[in-house]
XYZ file of C-alpha atoms in Angstrom:
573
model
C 138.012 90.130 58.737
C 136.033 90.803 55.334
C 134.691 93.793 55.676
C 130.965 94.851 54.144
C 129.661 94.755 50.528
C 130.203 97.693 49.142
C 125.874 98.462 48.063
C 127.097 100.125 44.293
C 128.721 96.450 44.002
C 125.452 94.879 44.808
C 123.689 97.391 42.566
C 126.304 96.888 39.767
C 126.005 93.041 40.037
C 121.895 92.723 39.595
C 122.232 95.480 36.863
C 124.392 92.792 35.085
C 122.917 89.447 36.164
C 119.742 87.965 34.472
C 117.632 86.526 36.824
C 116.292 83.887 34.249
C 119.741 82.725 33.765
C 119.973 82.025 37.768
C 117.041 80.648 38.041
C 116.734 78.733 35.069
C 119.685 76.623 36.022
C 118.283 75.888 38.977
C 114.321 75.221 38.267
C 113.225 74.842 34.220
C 111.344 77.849 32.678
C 109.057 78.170 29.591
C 108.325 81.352 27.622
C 105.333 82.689 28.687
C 104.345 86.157 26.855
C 107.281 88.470 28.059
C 107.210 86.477 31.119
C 108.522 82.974 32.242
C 107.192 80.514 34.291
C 107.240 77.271 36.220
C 105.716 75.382 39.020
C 106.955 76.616 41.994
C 110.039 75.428 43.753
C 108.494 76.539 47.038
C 105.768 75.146 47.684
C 103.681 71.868 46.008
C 101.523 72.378 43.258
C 100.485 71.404 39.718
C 99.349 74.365 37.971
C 102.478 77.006 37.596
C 102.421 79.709 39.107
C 105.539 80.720 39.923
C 106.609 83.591 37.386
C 109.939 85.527 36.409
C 110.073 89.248 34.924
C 113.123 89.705 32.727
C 112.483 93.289 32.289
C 112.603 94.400 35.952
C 114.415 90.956 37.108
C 112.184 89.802 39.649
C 109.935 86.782 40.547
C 106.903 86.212 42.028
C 104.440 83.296 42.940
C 101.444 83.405 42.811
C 100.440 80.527 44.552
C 102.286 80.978 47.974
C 103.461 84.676 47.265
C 107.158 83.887 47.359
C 108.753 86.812 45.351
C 111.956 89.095 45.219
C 115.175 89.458 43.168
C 118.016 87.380 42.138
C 119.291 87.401 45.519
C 116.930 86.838 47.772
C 115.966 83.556 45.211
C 119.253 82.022 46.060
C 118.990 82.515 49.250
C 115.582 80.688 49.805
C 115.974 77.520 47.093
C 119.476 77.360 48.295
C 119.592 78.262 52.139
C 122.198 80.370 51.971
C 123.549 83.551 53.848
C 124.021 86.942 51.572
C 127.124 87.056 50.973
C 127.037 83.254 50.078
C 124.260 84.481 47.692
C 126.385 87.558 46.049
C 129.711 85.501 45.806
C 127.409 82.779 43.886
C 126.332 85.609 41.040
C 129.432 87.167 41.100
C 130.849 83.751 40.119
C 128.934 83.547 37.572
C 129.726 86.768 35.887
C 133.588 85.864 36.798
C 134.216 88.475 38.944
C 135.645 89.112 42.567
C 133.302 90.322 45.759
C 135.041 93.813 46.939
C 134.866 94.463 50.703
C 134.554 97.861 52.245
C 137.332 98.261 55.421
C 134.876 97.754 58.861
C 135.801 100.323 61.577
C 136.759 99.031 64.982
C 133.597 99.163 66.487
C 131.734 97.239 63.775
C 134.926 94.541 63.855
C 134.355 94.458 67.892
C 130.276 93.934 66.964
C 132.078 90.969 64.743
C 133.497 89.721 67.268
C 131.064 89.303 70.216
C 128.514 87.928 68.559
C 130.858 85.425 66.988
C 131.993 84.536 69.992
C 128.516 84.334 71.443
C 128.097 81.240 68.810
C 131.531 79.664 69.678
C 130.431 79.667 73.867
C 127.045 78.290 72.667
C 128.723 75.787 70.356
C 131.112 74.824 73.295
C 128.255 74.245 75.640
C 126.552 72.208 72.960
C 129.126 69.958 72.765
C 129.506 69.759 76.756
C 126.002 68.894 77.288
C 126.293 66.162 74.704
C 129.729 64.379 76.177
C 127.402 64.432 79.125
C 124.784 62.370 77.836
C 127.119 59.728 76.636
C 129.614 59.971 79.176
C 128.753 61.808 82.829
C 128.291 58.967 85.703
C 124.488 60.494 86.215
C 123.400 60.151 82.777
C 121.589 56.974 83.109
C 118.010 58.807 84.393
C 118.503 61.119 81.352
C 119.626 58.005 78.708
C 116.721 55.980 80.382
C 114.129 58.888 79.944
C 114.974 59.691 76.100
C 114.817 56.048 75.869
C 111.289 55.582 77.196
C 110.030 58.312 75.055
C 111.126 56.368 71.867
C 113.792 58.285 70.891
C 116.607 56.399 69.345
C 120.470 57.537 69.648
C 121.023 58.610 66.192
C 118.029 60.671 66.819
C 119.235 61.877 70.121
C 122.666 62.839 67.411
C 120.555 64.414 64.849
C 118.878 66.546 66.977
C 122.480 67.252 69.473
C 120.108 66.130 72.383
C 122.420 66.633 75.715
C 122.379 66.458 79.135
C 123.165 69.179 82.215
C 123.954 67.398 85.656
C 122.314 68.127 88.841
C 125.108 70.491 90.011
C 125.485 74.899 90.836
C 128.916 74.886 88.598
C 129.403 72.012 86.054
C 129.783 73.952 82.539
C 131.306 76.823 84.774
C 134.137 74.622 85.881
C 134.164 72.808 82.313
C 134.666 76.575 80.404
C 137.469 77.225 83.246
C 139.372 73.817 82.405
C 139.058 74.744 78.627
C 140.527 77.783 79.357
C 137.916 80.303 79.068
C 139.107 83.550 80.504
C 136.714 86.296 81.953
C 135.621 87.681 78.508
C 134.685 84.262 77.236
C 133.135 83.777 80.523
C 130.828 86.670 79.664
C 130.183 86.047 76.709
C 128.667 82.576 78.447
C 126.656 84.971 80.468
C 125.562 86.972 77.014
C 124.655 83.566 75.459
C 122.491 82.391 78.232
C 124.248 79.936 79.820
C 125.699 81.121 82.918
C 123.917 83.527 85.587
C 125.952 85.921 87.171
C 125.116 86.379 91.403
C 125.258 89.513 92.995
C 129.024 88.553 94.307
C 130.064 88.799 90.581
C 130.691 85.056 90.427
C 128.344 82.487 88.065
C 126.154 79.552 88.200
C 125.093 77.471 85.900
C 121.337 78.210 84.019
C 120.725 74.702 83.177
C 120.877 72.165 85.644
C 119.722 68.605 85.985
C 117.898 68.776 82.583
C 117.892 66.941 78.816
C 119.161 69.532 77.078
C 117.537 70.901 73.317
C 119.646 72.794 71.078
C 118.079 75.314 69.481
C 118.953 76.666 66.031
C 118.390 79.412 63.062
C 117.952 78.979 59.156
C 121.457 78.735 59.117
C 121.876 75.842 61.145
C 124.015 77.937 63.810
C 122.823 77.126 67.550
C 121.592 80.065 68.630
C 119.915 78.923 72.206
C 119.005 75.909 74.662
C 115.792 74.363 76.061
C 115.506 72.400 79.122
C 113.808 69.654 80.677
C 113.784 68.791 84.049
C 114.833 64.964 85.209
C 113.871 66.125 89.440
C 111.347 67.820 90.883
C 112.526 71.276 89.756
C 110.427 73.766 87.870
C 109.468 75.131 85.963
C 109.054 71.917 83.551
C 110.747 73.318 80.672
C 113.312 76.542 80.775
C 114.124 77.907 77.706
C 117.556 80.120 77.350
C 116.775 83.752 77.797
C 116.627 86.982 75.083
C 120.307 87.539 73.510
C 121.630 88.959 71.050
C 120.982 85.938 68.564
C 118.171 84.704 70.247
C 114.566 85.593 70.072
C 112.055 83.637 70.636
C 108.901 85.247 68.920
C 110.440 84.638 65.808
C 112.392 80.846 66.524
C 111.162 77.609 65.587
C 112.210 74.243 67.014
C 112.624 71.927 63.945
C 112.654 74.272 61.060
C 116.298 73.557 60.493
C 115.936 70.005 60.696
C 113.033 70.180 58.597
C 114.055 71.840 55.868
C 117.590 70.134 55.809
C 115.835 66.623 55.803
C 113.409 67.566 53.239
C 114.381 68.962 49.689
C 110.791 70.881 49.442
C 108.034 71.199 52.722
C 104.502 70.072 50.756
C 103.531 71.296 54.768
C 104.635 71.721 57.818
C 103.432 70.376 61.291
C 103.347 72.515 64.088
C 103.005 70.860 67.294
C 103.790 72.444 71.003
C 107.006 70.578 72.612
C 110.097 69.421 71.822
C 108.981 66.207 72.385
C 106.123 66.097 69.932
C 108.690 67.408 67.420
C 111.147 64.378 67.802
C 108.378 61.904 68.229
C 107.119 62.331 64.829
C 110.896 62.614 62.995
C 111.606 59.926 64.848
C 108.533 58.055 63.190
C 109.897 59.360 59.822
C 107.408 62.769 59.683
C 110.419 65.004 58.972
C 108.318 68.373 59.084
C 107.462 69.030 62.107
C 108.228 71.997 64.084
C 107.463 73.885 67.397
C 107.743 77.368 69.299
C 109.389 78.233 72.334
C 107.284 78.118 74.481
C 105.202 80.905 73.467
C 101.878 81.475 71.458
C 102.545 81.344 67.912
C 102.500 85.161 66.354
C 102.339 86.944 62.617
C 106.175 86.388 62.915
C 105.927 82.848 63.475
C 103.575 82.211 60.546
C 105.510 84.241 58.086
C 108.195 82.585 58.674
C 106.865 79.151 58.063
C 105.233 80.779 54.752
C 108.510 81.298 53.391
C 108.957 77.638 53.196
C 105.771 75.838 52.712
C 102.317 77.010 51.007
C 100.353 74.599 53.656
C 100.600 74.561 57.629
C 98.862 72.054 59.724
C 98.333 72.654 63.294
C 98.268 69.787 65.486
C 97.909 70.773 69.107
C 97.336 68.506 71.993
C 93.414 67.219 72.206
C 92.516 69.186 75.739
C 90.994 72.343 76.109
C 94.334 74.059 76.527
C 95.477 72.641 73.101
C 92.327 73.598 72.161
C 92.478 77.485 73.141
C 95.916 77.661 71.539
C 94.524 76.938 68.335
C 92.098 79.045 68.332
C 94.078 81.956 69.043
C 96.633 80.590 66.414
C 93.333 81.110 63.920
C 92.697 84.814 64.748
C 96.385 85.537 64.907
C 96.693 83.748 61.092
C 93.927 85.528 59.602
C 95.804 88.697 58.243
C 98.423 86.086 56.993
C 95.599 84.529 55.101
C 96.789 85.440 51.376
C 95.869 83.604 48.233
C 97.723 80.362 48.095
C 98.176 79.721 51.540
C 96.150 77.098 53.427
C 96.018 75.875 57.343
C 94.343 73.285 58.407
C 93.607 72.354 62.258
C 94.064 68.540 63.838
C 92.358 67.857 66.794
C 93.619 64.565 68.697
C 91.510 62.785 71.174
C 91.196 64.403 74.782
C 94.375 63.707 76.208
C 96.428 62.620 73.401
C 99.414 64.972 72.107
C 101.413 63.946 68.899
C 104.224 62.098 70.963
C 101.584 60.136 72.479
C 99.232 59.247 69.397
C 102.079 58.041 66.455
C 103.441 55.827 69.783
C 99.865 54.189 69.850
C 98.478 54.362 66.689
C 101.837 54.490 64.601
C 102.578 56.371 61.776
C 100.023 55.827 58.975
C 97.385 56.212 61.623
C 98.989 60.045 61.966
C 98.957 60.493 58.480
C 95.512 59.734 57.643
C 94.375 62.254 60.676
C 96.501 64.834 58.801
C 94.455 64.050 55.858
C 91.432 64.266 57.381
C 92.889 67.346 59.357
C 89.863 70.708 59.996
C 89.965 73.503 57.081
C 90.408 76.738 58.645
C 87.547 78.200 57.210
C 85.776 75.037 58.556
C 87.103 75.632 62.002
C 86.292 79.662 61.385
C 82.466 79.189 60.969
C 82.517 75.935 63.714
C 83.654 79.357 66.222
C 81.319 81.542 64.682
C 78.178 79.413 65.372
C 79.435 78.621 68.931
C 76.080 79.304 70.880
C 73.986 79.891 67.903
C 71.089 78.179 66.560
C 70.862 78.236 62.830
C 67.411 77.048 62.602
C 65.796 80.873 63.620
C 66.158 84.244 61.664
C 67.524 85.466 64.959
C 70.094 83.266 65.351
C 70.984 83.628 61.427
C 71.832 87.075 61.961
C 73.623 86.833 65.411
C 75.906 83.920 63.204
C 76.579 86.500 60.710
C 77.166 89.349 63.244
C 79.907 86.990 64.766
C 81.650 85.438 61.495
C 82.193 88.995 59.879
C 84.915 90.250 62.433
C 86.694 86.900 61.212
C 86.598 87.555 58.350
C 87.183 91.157 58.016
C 91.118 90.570 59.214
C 91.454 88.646 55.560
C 93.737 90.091 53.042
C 91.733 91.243 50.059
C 91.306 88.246 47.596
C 89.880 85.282 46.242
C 89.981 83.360 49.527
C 88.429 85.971 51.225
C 85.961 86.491 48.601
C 84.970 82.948 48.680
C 84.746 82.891 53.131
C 81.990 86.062 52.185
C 79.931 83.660 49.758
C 80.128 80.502 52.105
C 78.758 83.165 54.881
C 75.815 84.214 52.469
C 74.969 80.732 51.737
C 74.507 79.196 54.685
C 72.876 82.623 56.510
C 70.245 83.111 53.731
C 71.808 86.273 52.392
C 73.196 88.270 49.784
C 76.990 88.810 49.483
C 76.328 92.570 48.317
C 74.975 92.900 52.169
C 77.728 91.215 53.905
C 80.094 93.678 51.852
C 78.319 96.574 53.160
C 78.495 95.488 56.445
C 81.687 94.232 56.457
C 82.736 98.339 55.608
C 81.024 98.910 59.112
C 83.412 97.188 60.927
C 86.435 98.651 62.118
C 89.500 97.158 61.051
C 91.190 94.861 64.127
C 94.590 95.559 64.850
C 97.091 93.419 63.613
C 100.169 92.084 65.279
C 103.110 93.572 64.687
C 106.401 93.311 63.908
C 109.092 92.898 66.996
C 109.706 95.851 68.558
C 113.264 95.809 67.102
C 111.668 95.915 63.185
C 115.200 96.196 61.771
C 116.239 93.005 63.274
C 114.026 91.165 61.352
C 115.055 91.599 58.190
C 117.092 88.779 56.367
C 121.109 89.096 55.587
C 121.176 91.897 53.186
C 118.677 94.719 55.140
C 120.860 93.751 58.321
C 124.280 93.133 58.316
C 125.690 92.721 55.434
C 124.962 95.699 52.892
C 126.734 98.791 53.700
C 123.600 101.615 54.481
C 123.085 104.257 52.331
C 123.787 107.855 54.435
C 119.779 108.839 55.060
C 118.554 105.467 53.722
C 116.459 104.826 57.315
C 113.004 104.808 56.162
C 109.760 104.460 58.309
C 108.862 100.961 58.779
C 105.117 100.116 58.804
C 103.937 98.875 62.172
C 101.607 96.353 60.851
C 101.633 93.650 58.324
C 100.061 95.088 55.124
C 97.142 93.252 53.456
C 97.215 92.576 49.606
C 94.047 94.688 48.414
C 93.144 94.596 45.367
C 93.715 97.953 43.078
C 93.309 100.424 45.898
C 94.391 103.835 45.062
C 97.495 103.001 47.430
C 98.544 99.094 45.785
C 98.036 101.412 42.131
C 100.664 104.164 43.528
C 103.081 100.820 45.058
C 103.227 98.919 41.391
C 103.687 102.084 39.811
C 106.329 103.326 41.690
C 108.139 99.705 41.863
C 108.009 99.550 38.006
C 108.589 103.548 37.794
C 110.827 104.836 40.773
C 111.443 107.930 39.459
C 108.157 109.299 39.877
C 109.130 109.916 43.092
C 111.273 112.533 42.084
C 108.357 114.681 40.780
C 105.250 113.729 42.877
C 104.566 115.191 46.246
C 102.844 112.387 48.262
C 100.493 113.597 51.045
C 101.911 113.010 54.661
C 98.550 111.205 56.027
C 100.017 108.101 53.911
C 102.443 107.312 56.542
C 99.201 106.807 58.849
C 99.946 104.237 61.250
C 96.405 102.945 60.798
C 96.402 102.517 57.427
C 99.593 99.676 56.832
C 99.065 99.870 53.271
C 99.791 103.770 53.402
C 102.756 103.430 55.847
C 104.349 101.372 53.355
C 103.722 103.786 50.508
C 105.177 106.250 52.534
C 108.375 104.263 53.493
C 108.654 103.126 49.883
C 108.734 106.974 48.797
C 111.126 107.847 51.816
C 113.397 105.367 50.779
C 113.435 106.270 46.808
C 113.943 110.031 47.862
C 116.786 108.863 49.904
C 118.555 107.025 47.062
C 117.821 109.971 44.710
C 119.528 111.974 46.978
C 122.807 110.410 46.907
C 122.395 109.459 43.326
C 121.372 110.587 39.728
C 119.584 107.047 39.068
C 116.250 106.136 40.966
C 116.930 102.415 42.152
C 115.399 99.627 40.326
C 113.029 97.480 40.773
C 114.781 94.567 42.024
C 116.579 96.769 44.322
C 113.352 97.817 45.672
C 112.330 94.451 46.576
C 115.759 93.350 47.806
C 115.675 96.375 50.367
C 112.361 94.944 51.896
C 113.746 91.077 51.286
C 112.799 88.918 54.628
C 110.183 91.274 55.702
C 106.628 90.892 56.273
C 105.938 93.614 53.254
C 108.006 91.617 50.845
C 105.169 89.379 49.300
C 102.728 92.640 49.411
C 105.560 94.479 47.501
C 106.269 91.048 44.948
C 102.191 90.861 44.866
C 101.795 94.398 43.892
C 105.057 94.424 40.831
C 103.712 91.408 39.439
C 100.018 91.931 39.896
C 99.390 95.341 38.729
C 100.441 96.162 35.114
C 101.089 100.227 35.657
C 98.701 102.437 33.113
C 100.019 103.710 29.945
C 99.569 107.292 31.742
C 101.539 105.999 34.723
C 102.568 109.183 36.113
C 99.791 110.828 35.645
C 97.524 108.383 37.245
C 100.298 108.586 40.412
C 99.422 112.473 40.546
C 95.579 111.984 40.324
């Protein structure tokens, strides 16, 4: 088994690669200044913003906020794994990945969750041989049938079925030979239930079964839908080790695979919806699993696309959903991102409207799809009358806790001067009262914060004795040239400072995100100095925080804020 990536490899290997090279072979650059820069290969646009530093070998975008190092660039336009990504650059220098021995219990890590993918894989393939072959697959056929989905669709998408029946991919594992450990590892995966008498029973019974996969393509869970009278309705697979479900999305994989960029993705509530509208050739679309969409969610689909549209169902329960999507999106709000809202008729979901009104019908409600600041102030005025001074002011009182969740920025800048327009007032006074607010709470990160990160934070990249820095909490916003984002861009373009400035402790303040960061940034410099003679680069930097939620902050703030001449003196001050 190859063992880990030895980090002073890694370190060794973006020391020597040039990150215009990479990219340049990939998407065209011109000489801008010191800089270069193209349209970026992320998200749609005209106008390039998409920019690459060969002096601290990192990109940025400016438009959607994409941004790391060599790396973590072949890993997005090329959706690949890390070690996919480091064997690519080392090819291209002409050299050989090393690989560090694993101990036992790492190997034995290895293994189960490996193993966990080959049950899942197994069960995927059982459910499907169902479909096509069990004698009681003609009520599941019939019902994918009568919900327009065709059979290469049904293949596409690995679409099975599980048989009315206590033991059927029990006795199915036992006939392939699965011995008790497999049999667990069933249980880890999801797909059996173990009873009190130590035996098992099947999770998923009498149901058209939904694969469920990562970035990587790998299935990773199931969802079910009932053919009886069972409930509930839909039964997803529960927590495992490779399966969470705050941060999953139904269709991403697809999406992205059938699609060579995402202009925007769809999100839409089922399954169902999902397959409707590839079936109807919308090859975006995507869903969560069965719970509200979070930060998590959102990021995620940010890392792929510049534009979401949200197209719930058209009751009031579609309705509600969307507007807590809106609150939940606004600290996600950066420059260059955009989310629009479609509201369908009462009573119509996705599934059901393309069927009716086919596809071009869909596609000109996406065009005429609800602006989120549209939908923002429609909430704002909700019981309001516009037409008093009274009601003026109670309009403003509600839209500025909207808007104060809003990373710093031109969009938010603009939402403060639509409010002053249309409540008769000065932008100077919204500012002032927009200070008096308190800041909301943001969501956080999953309790397990390491887990989130991408490849290289995770598994991959051997750890650095003391390297464990303090995550922030919260999702930082992009402010513009705060004493804190000044003391991030110089520090990212000047590491070693950290060696000789003594940062106060109220930075890691779990209130202030912007500070935690700081803080964790400085822990983790310190911790690298400590081991080595050289502060790590930039690139490293943003390759440690690669896949997180402070990434684009961290991209924003290299690329955004050209350090002073007097850079380490203005880090003292």
């Amino acid at each position: 088994m190859a063992g880990l990536i030895p980090q002073s490899f890694i370190d060794d290997l973006l020391d020597r690669v040039d990150i215009v090279e990479v990219i340049d072979r990939r998407v065209p650059l011109k000489k801008a200044g010191r800089s270069y820069k193209a349209c970026c290969p992320f998200h749609d646009e005209k106008t390039p913003s998409f920019n690459v530093n060969p002096d601290k070998q990192f990109y940025h975008c400016f438009g959607c906020g994409a941004g790391g190092n060599a790396v973590g660039f072949l890993m997005d336009y090329e959706n690949v794994d890390f070690p996919t990504a480091i064997e690519s650059l080392a090819t291209l220098l002409g050299i050989e990945v090393p690989h560090e021995a694993v101990s036992e219990k790492q190997q034995q890590q290895r293994r189960k969750t490996q193993s966990i993918y080959d049950v899942l894989n197994f069960a995927s393939r059982y459910y499907q041989t169902q479909l096509r072959k069990h004698p009681q697959r003609a009520r599941a056929v019939d019902y994918i049938k009568n919900r327009g989905i065709s059979g290469e669709m049904a293949r596409d998408f690995a679409l099975g079925f599980a048989p009315a029946g206590w033991d059927n991919l029990l006795q199915a594992a036992k006939q392939a030979g699965f011995d008790k450990q497999q049999l667990a590892q069933l249980e880890a995966g999801g797909m059996l239930v173990k009873k009190e008498n130590g035996d098992y029973y099947d999770r998923f019974r009498e149901r058209i079964i939904f694969p469920i996969r990562d970035n990587r393509g790998r299935i990773i869970a199931f969802g079910g839908r009932v053919l009886g009278d069972d409930k509930p309705k839909y039964l997803n697979s529960p927590e495992t080790a490779v399966f969470h479900k705050q941060r999953e999305l139904y269709g991403l994989y697809e999406a992205r695979k059938s699609n060579a960029q995402l202009d925007y993705l769809i999100l839409v509530e089922g399954y169902m919806d999902v397959l409707a509208l590839f079936q109807r050739g919308i090859s975006n679309a995507l869903a969560t699993l069965g719970t509200a969409s979070n930060i998590q969610h959102l990021e995620k689909i940010f890392r792929h696309t510049g534009k979401l549209v949200v197209c719930f169902d058209g009751d009031d329960a579609g309705k509600k959903a969307a507007q807590r999507l809106l609150e939940t999106a606004l600290p996600a709000m950066q420059d260059g991102r955009e989310i629009v809202f479609l509201f369908l008729p009462a009573g119509e979901d996705p599934d059901s409207f393309i069927k009716q009104q086919g596809k071009d019908a869909f596609i000109y409600a996406l065009d005429q799809a609800t602006p989120l600041e549209t939908e923002l102030f429609r909430l704002a005025a909700e019981g309001v009358s516009l037409d008093s001074e009274a009601g003026k002011a109670r309009f403003v009182s509600q839209a500025l806790p909207l808007i104060k969740p809003l990373p710093a920025g031109v969009f938010k800048q603009r939402m403060l001067g639509q409010l002053a327009e249309r409540a008769g007032v000065n932008t100077e006074l919204l500012e002032q009262k927009l200070a008096q607010i308190a800041a909301p709470r943001q969501p956080g990160l999953h309790p397990d914060t390491e887990s989130t990160r991408r490849e290289p934070a995770a598994a991959n990249v051997k750890p650095k004795a003391g390297a464990t820095s303090p995550t922030p909490a919260n999702k930082p916003e992009v402010s513009a040239r705060t004493p804190v984002i000044w003391a991030l861009s110089i520090l990212l373009h000047f590491p070693e400072f950290a060696r000789e400035v003594e940062f106060p402790s109220a930075l890691a303040d779990a209130q202030s995100a912007e500070g935690a960061l700081l803080a964790a940034v400085v822990a983790y410099i310190q911790s690298v100095l400590a081991d080595e003679d050289d502060a790590p680069t930039t690139y490293r930097l943003l390759g440690h925080w690669y896949g997180t939620p402070e990434s684009q902050l961290l991209s924003h703030c290299a690329a955004s804020h050209s350090p002073p001449e007097d850079a380490q003196i203005a880090l003292q001050e």
